[in-house]
């Protein structure tokens, strides 16, 4: 069985970060990267069994993911958001294709389930970004922007990732296609809790830069 490290990028999620850690299997190494939160995220994470790393200032999700990967000891890295939209109970399903030798990278797909709960606006934006990425990758990824994913650590470490923000998810897929990694989408449950999009104009520009110019 492959060793699994769960990496949780965390920013201002004091109320949920400990719950995510608690719901991860005791068999997993769990690493929380507090990305310069202004609330009690760091203190809440420190009360759990997780290894906690803190950025002194907000560096972005991509940097938090890379920081977590450097501290991880597992054969497989699992990235999951700290707001409980994704369920830690789905991690074994995400890791299974890698353990069984079918995949190098798996994506927790919010669009592959029998009845997707993705709100219409998010579904439309995800469709546009996934469509653009399909042209670059020459293959279809239904939910390219899902932050819930697993990857062999050796494969992740070989990727020349530079994005500090949300574009890292796009960058990972472009590098995976370039390196001919086996990618599999896995249906997962999702719990939408409302609130605005996290993406800014800068994130959109970074996405376009990755799609048009990234070379792994």
Short mmCIF file of C-alpha atoms in Angstrom, two decimals, residues 36-187:
data_model
loop_
_atom_site.label_atom_id
_atom_site.label_comp_id
_atom_site.label_asym_id
_atom_site.label_seq_id
_atom_site.Cartn_x
_atom_site.Cartn_y
_atom_site.Cartn_z
CA UNK A 36 -0.98 33.95 6.29
CA UNK A 37 -4.49 33.80 7.75
CA UNK A 38 -5.80 36.79 9.69
CA UNK A 39 -8.05 34.70 11.93
CA UNK A 40 -7.34 31.74 14.22
CA UNK A 41 -6.68 29.18 11.47
CA UNK A 42 -3.13 28.48 12.64
CA UNK A 43 -4.16 28.00 16.27
CA UNK A 44 -7.09 25.74 15.30
CA UNK A 45 -4.85 23.58 13.13
CA UNK A 46 -2.21 23.33 15.86
CA UNK A 47 -4.74 21.64 18.15
CA UNK A 48 -5.03 18.71 15.73
CA UNK A 49 -2.65 15.86 14.88
CA UNK A 50 -1.63 17.60 11.65
CA UNK A 51 1.82 18.93 10.88
CA UNK A 52 1.25 22.69 10.58
CA UNK A 53 3.34 25.04 8.47
CA UNK A 54 2.70 28.78 8.43
CA UNK A 55 3.42 31.45 5.83
CA UNK A 56 4.02 34.81 7.51
CA UNK A 57 1.98 36.49 4.80
CA UNK A 58 -0.56 35.35 2.24
CA UNK A 59 1.35 33.76 -0.65
CA UNK A 60 -1.50 32.12 -2.55
CA UNK A 61 -2.89 28.60 -2.91
CA UNK A 62 -0.24 27.47 -5.38
CA UNK A 63 2.59 28.41 -3.04
CA UNK A 64 0.80 26.71 -0.13
CA UNK A 65 0.51 23.51 -2.17
CA UNK A 66 4.19 23.59 -3.07
CA UNK A 67 5.18 24.28 0.54
CA UNK A 68 3.12 21.32 1.69
CA UNK A 69 4.60 19.00 -0.91
CA UNK A 70 8.13 19.75 0.27
CA UNK A 71 7.20 18.69 3.80
CA UNK A 72 5.35 15.54 2.72
CA UNK A 73 6.82 12.07 3.08
CA UNK A 74 4.10 10.04 1.32
CA UNK A 75 4.22 8.33 -2.07
CA UNK A 76 0.94 10.01 -3.02
CA UNK A 77 -0.04 13.63 -2.40
CA UNK A 78 -3.69 14.50 -1.91
CA UNK A 79 -4.73 18.15 -2.07
CA UNK A 80 -8.03 19.09 -0.44
CA UNK A 81 -9.49 22.50 0.40
CA UNK A 82 -10.02 23.44 4.04
CA UNK A 83 -13.63 24.66 3.77
CA UNK A 84 -15.31 21.20 3.81
CA UNK A 85 -16.75 21.56 0.31
CA UNK A 86 -14.93 18.35 -0.49
CA UNK A 87 -15.36 15.36 1.78
CA UNK A 88 -12.24 13.78 3.32
CA UNK A 89 -14.15 10.49 3.25
CA UNK A 90 -13.73 10.53 -0.56
CA UNK A 91 -9.92 10.43 -0.33
CA UNK A 92 -9.66 6.61 -0.58
CA UNK A 93 -11.72 6.69 -3.77
CA UNK A 94 -9.41 9.37 -5.18
CA UNK A 95 -6.25 7.45 -4.30
CA UNK A 96 -7.46 4.02 -5.49
CA UNK A 97 -6.68 4.43 -9.24
CA UNK A 98 -3.10 5.41 -8.33
CA UNK A 99 -2.66 2.51 -5.91
CA UNK A 100 -4.05 0.13 -8.53
CA UNK A 101 -1.57 1.39 -11.12
CA UNK A 102 -4.17 2.90 -13.48
CA UNK A 103 -3.34 6.56 -12.98
CA UNK A 104 -0.62 8.99 -11.96
CA UNK A 105 -2.99 11.91 -11.31
CA UNK A 106 -6.64 11.78 -10.27
CA UNK A 107 -9.13 14.63 -10.15
CA UNK A 108 -12.16 14.70 -7.89
CA UNK A 109 -14.74 15.58 -10.50
CA UNK A 110 -17.78 17.59 -9.45
CA UNK A 111 -19.44 17.02 -12.82
CA UNK A 112 -19.15 13.25 -13.13
CA UNK A 113 -21.66 12.28 -10.45
CA UNK A 114 -25.22 11.13 -11.25
CA UNK A 115 -26.62 14.53 -10.32
CA UNK A 116 -24.07 17.29 -10.10
CA UNK A 117 -24.72 19.87 -7.40
CA UNK A 118 -22.49 22.48 -9.01
CA UNK A 119 -24.34 25.84 -9.25
CA UNK A 120 -25.12 27.01 -12.78
CA UNK A 121 -22.66 29.92 -12.77
CA UNK A 122 -19.81 27.71 -11.60
CA UNK A 123 -20.78 25.03 -14.10
CA UNK A 124 -20.64 27.58 -16.94
CA UNK A 125 -17.28 29.02 -15.88
CA UNK A 126 -15.84 25.54 -15.39
CA UNK A 127 -17.09 24.52 -18.82
CA UNK A 128 -15.38 27.49 -20.46
CA UNK A 129 -12.04 26.95 -18.72
CA UNK A 130 -12.13 23.19 -19.27
CA UNK A 131 -12.94 23.73 -22.95
CA UNK A 132 -9.98 26.05 -23.41
CA UNK A 133 -7.70 23.65 -21.59
CA UNK A 134 -8.92 20.79 -23.78
CA UNK A 135 -7.55 22.59 -26.85
CA UNK A 136 -4.14 22.86 -25.20
CA UNK A 137 -4.03 19.34 -23.74
CA UNK A 138 -5.67 17.53 -26.68
CA UNK A 139 -7.88 15.65 -24.24
CA UNK A 140 -11.06 16.32 -22.31
CA UNK A 141 -11.05 17.01 -18.59
CA UNK A 142 -14.62 17.60 -17.41
CA UNK A 143 -13.67 19.39 -14.18
CA UNK A 144 -10.29 20.95 -14.75
CA UNK A 145 -10.60 23.44 -11.90
CA UNK A 146 -11.30 20.98 -9.09
CA UNK A 147 -8.90 21.52 -6.21
CA UNK A 148 -9.48 18.00 -4.90
CA UNK A 149 -6.85 15.82 -6.54
CA UNK A 150 -4.20 13.18 -5.91
CA UNK A 151 -0.85 12.70 -7.63
CA UNK A 152 2.25 10.57 -7.26
CA UNK A 153 4.76 12.67 -5.32
CA UNK A 154 7.57 11.87 -7.73
CA UNK A 155 5.45 13.17 -10.60
CA UNK A 156 4.53 16.35 -8.72
CA UNK A 157 8.14 17.01 -7.76
CA UNK A 158 9.21 16.79 -11.42
CA UNK A 159 6.76 19.47 -12.52
CA UNK A 160 8.30 22.94 -12.99
CA UNK A 161 5.39 24.66 -11.24
CA UNK A 162 5.58 28.44 -10.83
CA UNK A 163 2.03 29.60 -10.09
CA UNK A 164 1.41 30.97 -6.61
CA UNK A 165 -2.35 31.26 -6.98
CA UNK A 166 -5.30 29.23 -8.28
CA UNK A 167 -3.75 28.78 -11.73
CA UNK A 168 -1.61 25.99 -10.27
CA UNK A 169 -4.46 23.56 -10.95
CA UNK A 170 -4.35 24.43 -14.65
CA UNK A 171 -0.54 24.37 -14.63
CA UNK A 172 -0.53 20.87 -13.12
CA UNK A 173 -2.75 19.53 -15.90
CA UNK A 174 -0.67 21.10 -18.66
CA UNK A 175 2.50 19.59 -17.17
CA UNK A 176 0.78 16.23 -16.68
CA UNK A 177 -0.23 16.13 -20.34
CA UNK A 178 3.25 17.19 -21.43
CA UNK A 179 4.83 14.41 -19.34
CA UNK A 180 2.23 11.91 -20.59
CA UNK A 181 0.91 11.16 -17.12
CA UNK A 182 -2.18 8.99 -16.85
CA UNK A 183 -5.09 11.14 -15.66
CA UNK A 184 -8.36 9.79 -14.33
CA UNK A 185 -11.42 11.67 -13.09
CA UNK A 186 -13.20 10.27 -10.06
CA UNK A 187 -16.78 11.26 -9.14
#
